[in-house]
Short mmCIF file of C-alpha atoms and ligand atoms in Angstrom, two decimals:
data_model
loop_
_atom_site.label_atom_id
_atom_site.label_comp_id
_atom_site.label_asym_id
_atom_site.label_seq_id
_atom_site.Cartn_x
_atom_site.Cartn_y
_atom_site.Cartn_z
CA MET A 1 34.26 -8.24 -9.02
CA LYS A 2 30.70 -7.13 -10.13
CA GLU A 3 30.34 -3.53 -9.95
CA LYS A 4 27.26 -2.49 -7.46
CA ARG A 5 24.82 -0.82 -9.11
CA LYS A 6 23.83 2.87 -8.20
CA LEU A 7 20.91 3.45 -6.22
CA ILE A 8 18.15 5.39 -7.71
CA ASN A 9 17.65 8.35 -5.21
CA ILE A 10 14.09 10.43 -5.61
CA LEU A 11 13.62 13.30 -3.81
CA GLY A 12 9.77 13.58 -2.94
CA ILE A 13 7.91 16.80 -2.06
CA GLU A 14 4.54 17.07 -0.63
CA THR A 15 2.54 20.12 -0.02
CA SER A 16 -1.29 19.31 -1.36
CA CYS A 17 -2.83 20.08 1.99
CA ASP A 18 -1.61 20.78 5.51
CA GLU A 19 1.69 19.09 5.95
CA THR A 20 4.95 20.42 4.21
CA ALA A 21 6.94 17.34 3.48
CA ALA A 22 10.14 15.99 1.87
CA ALA A 23 11.72 12.75 1.64
CA ILE A 24 14.79 11.19 -0.04
CA VAL A 25 14.07 7.48 -0.82
CA ALA A 26 16.38 4.84 -3.03
CA ASP A 27 14.86 2.52 -5.54
CA GLY A 28 11.50 3.24 -4.14
CA LYS A 29 11.76 1.61 -1.22
CA VAL A 30 14.70 2.83 0.92
CA VAL A 31 13.72 5.65 3.18
CA LYS A 32 17.03 7.70 3.68
CA SER A 33 15.02 10.67 5.27
CA SER A 34 11.47 11.57 5.71
CA ILE A 35 10.67 15.22 7.26
CA ILE A 36 7.47 16.77 7.65
CA ALA A 37 6.45 20.03 9.00
CA SER A 38 2.85 19.79 10.24
CA GLN A 39 0.52 22.76 10.50
CA ASP A 40 -2.10 20.80 13.09
CA LYS A 41 -1.92 23.68 15.68
CA LEU A 42 -2.39 26.48 13.15
CA HIS A 43 -5.67 25.00 11.87
CA GLU A 44 -7.03 23.55 15.15
CA LYS A 45 -9.16 26.78 15.95
CA TYR A 46 -10.91 26.76 12.75
CA GLY A 47 -11.81 22.94 12.69
CA GLY A 48 -10.48 22.25 9.46
CA VAL A 49 -7.67 23.52 6.99
CA VAL A 50 -7.80 27.36 6.02
CA PRO A 51 -6.27 27.20 2.68
CA GLU A 52 -4.45 30.55 2.85
CA ILE A 53 -2.79 30.06 6.02
CA ALA A 54 -1.81 26.71 4.61
CA SER A 55 -0.50 28.02 1.87
CA ARG A 56 1.63 30.65 3.59
CA ALA A 57 2.93 28.00 6.03
CA HIS A 58 4.13 25.90 3.21
CA ILE A 59 5.94 29.18 1.71
CA GLU A 60 7.66 29.40 5.25
CA LYS A 61 8.65 25.74 5.47
CA ILE A 62 9.39 24.44 2.13
CA TYR A 63 13.04 25.05 1.62
CA PRO A 64 14.14 24.28 5.29
CA VAL A 65 12.11 21.04 4.94
CA ILE A 66 13.85 19.70 1.72
CA SER A 67 17.31 20.92 3.33
CA LYS A 68 17.03 19.06 6.07
CA ALA A 69 15.50 16.13 4.12
CA ILE A 70 18.63 16.10 1.80
CA GLU A 71 20.91 16.83 4.82
CA ARG A 72 19.25 13.91 6.99
CA ALA A 73 19.89 11.59 3.73
CA GLY A 74 23.47 12.42 3.93
CA VAL A 75 23.32 12.83 0.31
CA ASN A 76 24.15 15.73 -1.95
CA LYS A 77 22.30 17.18 -4.30
CA GLU A 78 24.67 15.32 -7.37
CA ASP A 79 23.19 12.15 -5.69
CA ILE A 80 19.84 12.95 -6.18
CA ASP A 81 18.21 11.28 -9.72
CA ALA A 82 14.97 13.34 -9.59
CA ILE A 83 12.50 15.27 -8.27
CA ALA A 84 8.88 13.91 -7.52
CA VAL A 85 6.27 16.40 -6.84
CA ALA A 86 2.44 15.99 -5.61
CA ASN A 87 0.69 18.44 -8.04
CA GLN A 88 -2.91 16.94 -7.76
CA PRO A 89 -5.42 16.58 -6.03
CA GLY A 90 -5.35 19.03 -3.58
CA LEU A 91 -5.82 22.58 -2.61
CA THR A 92 -4.40 24.36 -5.34
CA VAL A 93 -2.87 27.37 -3.48
CA ALA A 94 -1.13 24.63 -1.47
CA LEU A 95 -0.09 22.37 -4.06
CA ILE A 96 1.40 25.50 -5.95
CA VAL A 97 3.97 26.00 -3.11
CA GLY A 98 5.45 22.43 -3.69
CA VAL A 99 5.29 22.45 -7.39
CA THR A 100 6.94 25.87 -7.56
CA ALA A 101 9.84 24.38 -5.18
CA ALA A 102 10.38 21.36 -7.53
CA LYS A 103 10.10 23.02 -10.76
CA THR A 104 12.81 25.65 -9.42
CA LEU A 105 15.11 22.91 -8.36
CA SER A 106 14.80 20.92 -11.27
CA PHE A 107 15.82 24.11 -13.39
CA ALA A 108 18.74 25.02 -11.22
CA TRP A 109 20.00 21.31 -10.60
CA GLY A 110 19.12 20.14 -14.10
CA LYS A 111 17.16 17.36 -12.67
CA PRO A 112 14.15 15.47 -14.21
CA LEU A 113 11.00 16.46 -13.08
CA ILE A 114 7.99 14.07 -12.06
CA ALA A 115 4.44 14.88 -11.56
CA ILE A 116 2.71 12.42 -8.72
CA ASN A 117 -0.95 12.27 -8.33
CA HIS A 118 -1.11 12.41 -4.32
CA LEU A 119 -3.79 9.53 -4.10
CA HIS A 120 -1.78 7.02 -6.31
CA ALA A 121 1.18 8.03 -3.68
CA HIS A 122 -1.15 6.98 -0.72
CA LEU A 123 -1.83 3.62 -2.59
CA GLN A 124 2.01 3.48 -3.04
CA SER A 125 2.53 3.71 0.69
CA ALA A 126 0.89 0.29 0.71
CA ILE A 127 3.26 -1.02 -1.91
CA LEU A 128 6.00 0.07 0.67
CA VAL A 129 5.22 -3.06 2.56
CA GLU A 130 5.53 -5.31 -0.26
CA ALA A 131 6.36 -4.47 -3.47
CA ASN A 132 4.94 -6.78 -5.97
CA PRO A 133 1.35 -7.48 -4.53
CA GLN A 134 -0.28 -10.66 -6.10
CA LEU A 135 -2.59 -9.13 -8.56
CA PRO A 136 -5.51 -8.49 -8.83
CA ALA A 137 -5.69 -6.24 -6.05
CA VAL A 138 -8.12 -3.60 -4.91
CA ALA A 139 -6.94 -0.35 -3.10
CA LEU A 140 -8.86 1.37 -0.65
CA ILE A 141 -7.53 5.26 0.04
CA VAL A 142 -9.28 6.92 2.91
CA SER A 143 -8.10 10.21 3.59
CA GLY A 144 -9.10 13.52 4.98
CA GLY A 145 -10.12 14.84 1.06
CA HIS A 146 -11.04 11.42 -0.43
CA THR A 147 -12.26 8.08 -0.08
CA CYS A 148 -11.72 5.85 -3.19
CA LEU A 149 -11.64 2.42 -4.51
CA TYR A 150 -9.01 1.31 -7.23
CA ASP A 151 -8.36 -1.65 -9.35
CA TYR A 152 -4.78 -1.90 -8.82
CA HIS A 153 -4.13 -4.43 -11.81
CA ARG A 154 -1.24 -1.54 -13.60
CA PRO A 155 1.22 -0.37 -10.93
CA LEU A 156 0.94 3.23 -12.45
CA GLU A 157 -2.53 3.45 -13.73
CA PRO A 158 -4.72 2.70 -11.04
CA GLU A 159 -8.48 2.23 -12.41
CA LEU A 160 -10.90 4.21 -10.25
CA LEU A 161 -13.73 1.85 -9.37
CA GLY A 162 -15.61 4.28 -6.83
CA SER A 163 -15.52 7.24 -5.03
CA THR A 164 -17.09 9.61 -2.40
CA ILE A 165 -20.13 11.66 -3.79
CA ASP A 166 -19.89 14.29 -0.90
CA ASP A 167 -17.86 13.83 2.16
CA ALA A 168 -14.62 11.78 2.42
CA ALA A 169 -14.49 9.59 5.62
CA GLY A 170 -11.55 11.55 7.25
CA GLU A 171 -13.57 14.74 6.60
CA ALA A 172 -16.57 13.13 8.76
CA PHE A 173 -14.09 12.11 11.69
CA ASP A 174 -13.07 15.93 11.44
CA LYS A 175 -16.68 17.23 11.47
CA VAL A 176 -17.80 14.68 13.97
CA ALA A 177 -15.04 15.47 16.50
CA GLY A 178 -16.13 19.19 15.88
CA ILE A 179 -19.87 18.15 16.79
CA LEU A 180 -18.28 16.34 20.28
CA LYS A 181 -16.18 18.89 21.08
CA LEU A 182 -12.83 16.82 20.75
CA SER A 183 -9.40 17.84 19.32
CA TYR A 184 -8.23 18.49 15.89
CA PRO A 185 -7.58 16.43 13.34
CA GLY A 186 -10.66 14.40 14.56
CA GLY A 187 -9.88 11.08 13.39
CA PRO A 188 -7.04 9.91 16.24
CA ALA A 189 -9.26 11.74 18.71
CA ILE A 190 -12.39 9.95 18.14
CA GLU A 191 -10.32 6.77 17.92
CA GLU A 192 -9.10 7.63 21.19
CA ILE A 193 -12.44 8.12 22.80
CA ALA A 194 -14.14 5.24 21.09
CA LYS A 195 -11.79 2.65 23.07
CA LYS A 196 -13.97 3.34 25.65
CA GLY A 197 -17.39 3.71 24.16
CA ASN A 198 -19.84 1.06 22.94
CA PRO A 199 -19.81 0.68 19.41
CA ASP A 200 -23.63 -0.52 19.33
CA ALA A 201 -25.08 1.94 21.69
CA ILE A 202 -26.76 4.18 18.82
CA ARG A 203 -27.74 2.86 14.92
CA PHE A 204 -26.22 5.44 12.70
CA PRO A 205 -27.09 5.15 9.24
CA ARG A 206 -24.79 3.29 6.97
CA SER A 207 -25.33 4.68 3.48
CA MET A 208 -24.60 2.05 0.78
CA LEU A 209 -25.94 3.85 -2.13
CA GLY A 210 -27.75 1.08 -3.80
CA GLU A 211 -26.87 -2.68 -4.36
CA GLY A 212 -23.37 -2.98 -6.19
CA SER A 213 -22.36 0.79 -6.08
CA LEU A 214 -18.96 1.27 -5.09
CA ASP A 215 -18.94 4.88 -4.18
CA PHE A 216 -19.46 6.49 -0.75
CA SER A 217 -21.68 9.04 1.12
CA PHE A 218 -20.80 10.07 4.33
CA SER A 219 -22.63 13.15 4.98
CA GLY A 220 -25.83 11.42 5.94
CA ILE A 221 -23.87 9.82 9.10
CA LYS A 222 -22.26 13.12 9.86
CA THR A 223 -25.95 14.96 9.80
CA ALA A 224 -27.37 12.09 11.66
CA VAL A 225 -24.81 12.69 14.72
CA LEU A 226 -25.50 16.28 14.66
CA TYR A 227 -29.41 15.55 14.94
CA TYR A 228 -28.47 13.32 17.68
CA CYS A 229 -26.59 16.30 19.70
CA HIS A 230 -28.73 19.09 18.67
CA GLY A 231 -32.27 17.60 18.07
CA GLN A 232 -33.88 17.02 14.67
CA ASP A 233 -35.03 20.63 14.41
CA MET A 234 -31.72 21.85 15.15
CA LYS A 235 -33.30 24.31 17.73
CA GLY A 236 -32.53 22.27 20.43
CA GLU A 237 -29.23 23.19 22.69
CA ASN A 238 -26.24 21.07 22.03
CA LYS A 239 -26.48 18.65 24.35
CA VAL A 240 -22.79 17.62 24.04
CA ASP A 241 -21.61 20.17 27.01
CA SER A 242 -24.17 18.49 29.13
CA MET A 243 -23.17 14.78 28.24
CA SER A 244 -21.11 12.53 30.57
CA LYS A 245 -17.69 11.18 28.88
CA GLN A 246 -19.22 7.89 28.31
CA GLU A 247 -22.26 9.06 26.20
CA ILE A 248 -19.65 11.15 23.84
CA ALA A 249 -17.18 8.06 23.99
CA ASP A 250 -20.66 5.77 22.97
CA ILE A 251 -21.55 8.56 20.23
CA ALA A 252 -17.64 8.59 18.92
CA ALA A 253 -17.68 4.38 19.07
CA SER A 254 -21.09 4.08 17.03
CA PHE A 255 -19.77 6.69 14.54
CA GLN A 256 -16.76 4.71 13.79
CA SER A 257 -18.33 1.55 13.99
CA ALA A 258 -20.74 2.71 11.09
CA VAL A 259 -18.12 4.66 8.94
CA ILE A 260 -16.20 1.15 9.48
CA ASP A 261 -19.02 -0.89 8.47
CA VAL A 262 -19.28 0.77 4.81
CA LEU A 263 -15.45 0.91 4.31
CA VAL A 264 -15.19 -2.71 4.78
CA LYS A 265 -18.54 -3.46 3.11
CA LYS A 266 -17.39 -1.75 0.19
CA THR A 267 -13.93 -3.21 -0.21
CA GLU A 268 -15.30 -6.57 -0.01
CA LEU A 269 -17.69 -5.73 -2.86
CA ALA A 270 -15.11 -4.25 -5.02
CA ALA A 271 -12.52 -7.19 -4.13
CA GLU A 272 -15.44 -9.84 -5.41
CA LYS A 273 -16.13 -7.64 -8.39
CA ILE A 274 -12.31 -7.81 -9.60
CA GLY A 275 -11.44 -11.01 -8.05
CA ALA A 276 -8.77 -9.38 -5.80
CA LYS A 277 -6.55 -11.56 -4.10
CA THR A 278 -4.88 -8.29 -2.23
CA ILE A 279 -6.51 -5.56 -0.71
CA LEU A 280 -4.01 -2.56 -0.34
CA VAL A 281 -5.04 0.36 2.28
CA GLY A 282 -3.78 3.98 2.43
CA GLY A 283 -4.34 7.14 3.37
CA GLY A 284 -5.03 9.26 6.93
CA VAL A 285 -8.03 6.96 8.39
CA ALA A 286 -5.97 3.70 7.43
CA ALA A 287 -4.12 4.48 10.68
CA ASN A 288 -7.11 3.71 12.80
CA THR A 289 -6.44 0.54 14.45
CA GLU A 290 -10.49 -0.65 14.29
CA LEU A 291 -10.42 -0.15 10.81
CA ARG A 292 -6.90 -2.04 10.23
CA ASN A 293 -8.73 -5.02 12.58
CA ARG A 294 -11.83 -5.63 10.78
CA LEU A 295 -10.49 -5.39 7.33
CA GLU A 296 -7.99 -7.96 8.52
CA GLN A 297 -10.94 -10.03 9.38
CA MET A 298 -12.58 -9.34 6.31
CA CYS A 299 -9.58 -10.83 4.48
CA GLY A 300 -9.20 -13.76 6.86
CA SER A 301 -12.52 -14.83 6.54
CA ALA A 302 -12.69 -14.86 2.59
CA ASP A 303 -12.54 -17.98 0.78
CA PRO A 304 -9.88 -17.94 -0.28
CA PRO A 305 -8.62 -15.76 2.25
CA LYS A 306 -6.70 -12.09 1.03
CA LYS A 307 -3.57 -11.12 1.45
CA LEU A 308 -3.98 -7.48 3.17
CA LEU A 309 -1.07 -4.90 2.96
CA VAL A 310 -1.84 -1.67 5.03
CA ALA A 311 0.85 1.14 5.02
CA PRO A 312 2.49 1.48 7.71
CA LYS A 313 0.88 3.74 10.23
CA ARG A 314 3.70 6.57 9.83
CA TYR A 315 3.04 6.62 6.18
CA CYS A 316 -0.82 6.76 6.17
CA THR A 317 -0.98 10.37 7.10
CA ASP A 318 0.70 12.65 4.47
CA ASN A 319 4.20 12.44 3.85
CA ALA A 320 6.67 12.57 0.81
CA VAL A 321 8.17 8.93 1.17
CA MET A 322 5.25 7.98 -0.64
CA VAL A 323 5.72 10.71 -3.46
CA ALA A 324 9.50 9.71 -3.81
CA SER A 325 8.55 6.03 -3.84
CA LEU A 326 6.37 6.41 -6.55
CA GLY A 327 8.57 8.84 -8.16
CA TYR A 328 10.87 5.79 -8.94
CA TYR A 329 8.50 3.77 -10.73
CA LYS A 330 7.71 6.85 -13.10
CA PHE A 331 11.46 7.48 -13.13
CA LYS A 332 11.97 3.62 -14.31
CA ALA A 333 8.87 4.30 -16.67
CA GLY A 334 10.42 7.33 -18.43
CA LEU A 335 7.43 9.44 -17.22
CA PHE A 336 8.65 12.74 -16.69
CA ALA A 337 6.91 16.04 -16.68
CA ASP A 338 8.40 19.43 -17.86
CA LEU A 339 8.51 23.17 -16.24
CA THR A 340 4.89 23.95 -17.47
CA LEU A 341 3.68 21.82 -14.55
CA GLU A 342 0.85 22.85 -13.10
CA PRO A 343 -1.18 22.26 -9.80
CA GLN A 344 -4.32 21.11 -10.43
CA ALA A 345 -7.21 20.80 -7.49
CA SER A 346 -8.76 17.51 -8.72
CA GLY A 347 -7.01 14.63 -10.17
O1 KG4 B 1 -4.04 11.39 4.02
P1 KG4 B 1 -4.29 12.65 4.98
O2 KG4 B 1 -3.00 13.01 6.23
O3 KG4 B 1 -4.83 13.83 4.09
C1 KG4 B 1 -5.31 13.95 3.08
O4 KG4 B 1 -5.07 13.79 2.13
O5 KG4 B 1 -6.46 14.49 3.21
O6 KG4 B 1 -5.48 12.32 5.66
C2 KG4 B 1 -6.02 13.09 7.04
C3 KG4 B 1 -7.37 12.47 7.42
C4 KG4 B 1 -7.92 13.62 8.69
O7 KG4 B 1 -9.29 13.52 8.17
C5 KG4 B 1 -7.63 12.60 9.96
O8 KG4 B 1 -8.72 12.96 10.77
C6 KG4 B 1 -7.59 11.13 9.52
O9 KG4 B 1 -6.85 11.48 8.23
N1 KG4 B 1 -7.11 10.49 10.55
C7 KG4 B 1 -7.80 9.49 11.14
C8 KG4 B 1 -7.06 8.85 12.00
N2 KG4 B 1 -6.04 9.33 11.68
C9 KG4 B 1 -5.73 10.57 10.95
N3 KG4 B 1 -8.99 9.09 11.05
C10 KG4 B 1 -9.68 7.77 11.60
N4 KG4 B 1 -8.68 7.56 12.76
C11 KG4 B 1 -7.03 7.58 12.97
N5 KG4 B 1 -6.64 6.92 13.59
ZN1 ZN B 2 -3.51 12.78 1.71
#
């Protein structure tokens, strides 16, 4: 009888921002466990992630989260083939916690170490849907810290086509939610209230940065919302307190629609440029249903239609499944790091 091939189990570790996460994924696609300790409650009152608070919370949670991931997966440390860790980009004081834990376990258990780019991991979360997408493919990664377009013709080396020159899309959602006095993180709060709003109520700017540009800019729209709520000279009182729920819903819907217009247009442009057959989408903002629907429409009406692969919602925001999954491909390619691995803020 043919002997069954042993699955390759990768332990993934993610601490780039405000989620402490660990996961065990077999062969890049079989999710055996996924544990996430979210810090949303700790950062809520500041309206954004405070690096020192994030770092301290990662230190408290990292080993319990890793232990739980291993236990939940029903494996022993002997069954783990390698340890993959996001080492860039992100907050250095946060990344260092995951990197130190991964290096320690790699040394203590004698397991290979794999360095993962967090943004490439977000892209990988769309590949979880279909391991071999038709190429060429454009990948849109929209998160709290980044907004990027990639040419995904080489699976382990996506080529950057464009990125934000100021705020990321998710950051704009968070800041606008702050202006509108909605809860944190802002993306889900804006999406929820926008359902009751009119997306055509206010015409917020859509910054395209010149013909053919694949870069993004979202600071202008954030400022436009701020002026709308405080007056152009910023001397007027914040009108939000006296606004009706409907007015706030209209602002949220109009803002969301403007951001999505830009994301969809630029993705379409990138797809035209490289003749993409597939569009991959990942990152926290990709959890937004309106964005998913608009991308679906764009792909369906293209000639010929394009295949849209969006990360499952649970793997849009930061998680370690995407880290472990990409780790498998690096494992197979023999791309290992050593114990000199350091965190890098940019990447
Ligand atoms: O990928 P992620 O978890 O962290 C980073 O790598 O930055 O993304 C977090 C971002 C936050 O800005 C959050 O507001 C946004 O994703 N987000 C959303 C939604 N869910 C999360 N934005 C729009 N609509 C959503 N449903
Ligand atoms: Zn992320």
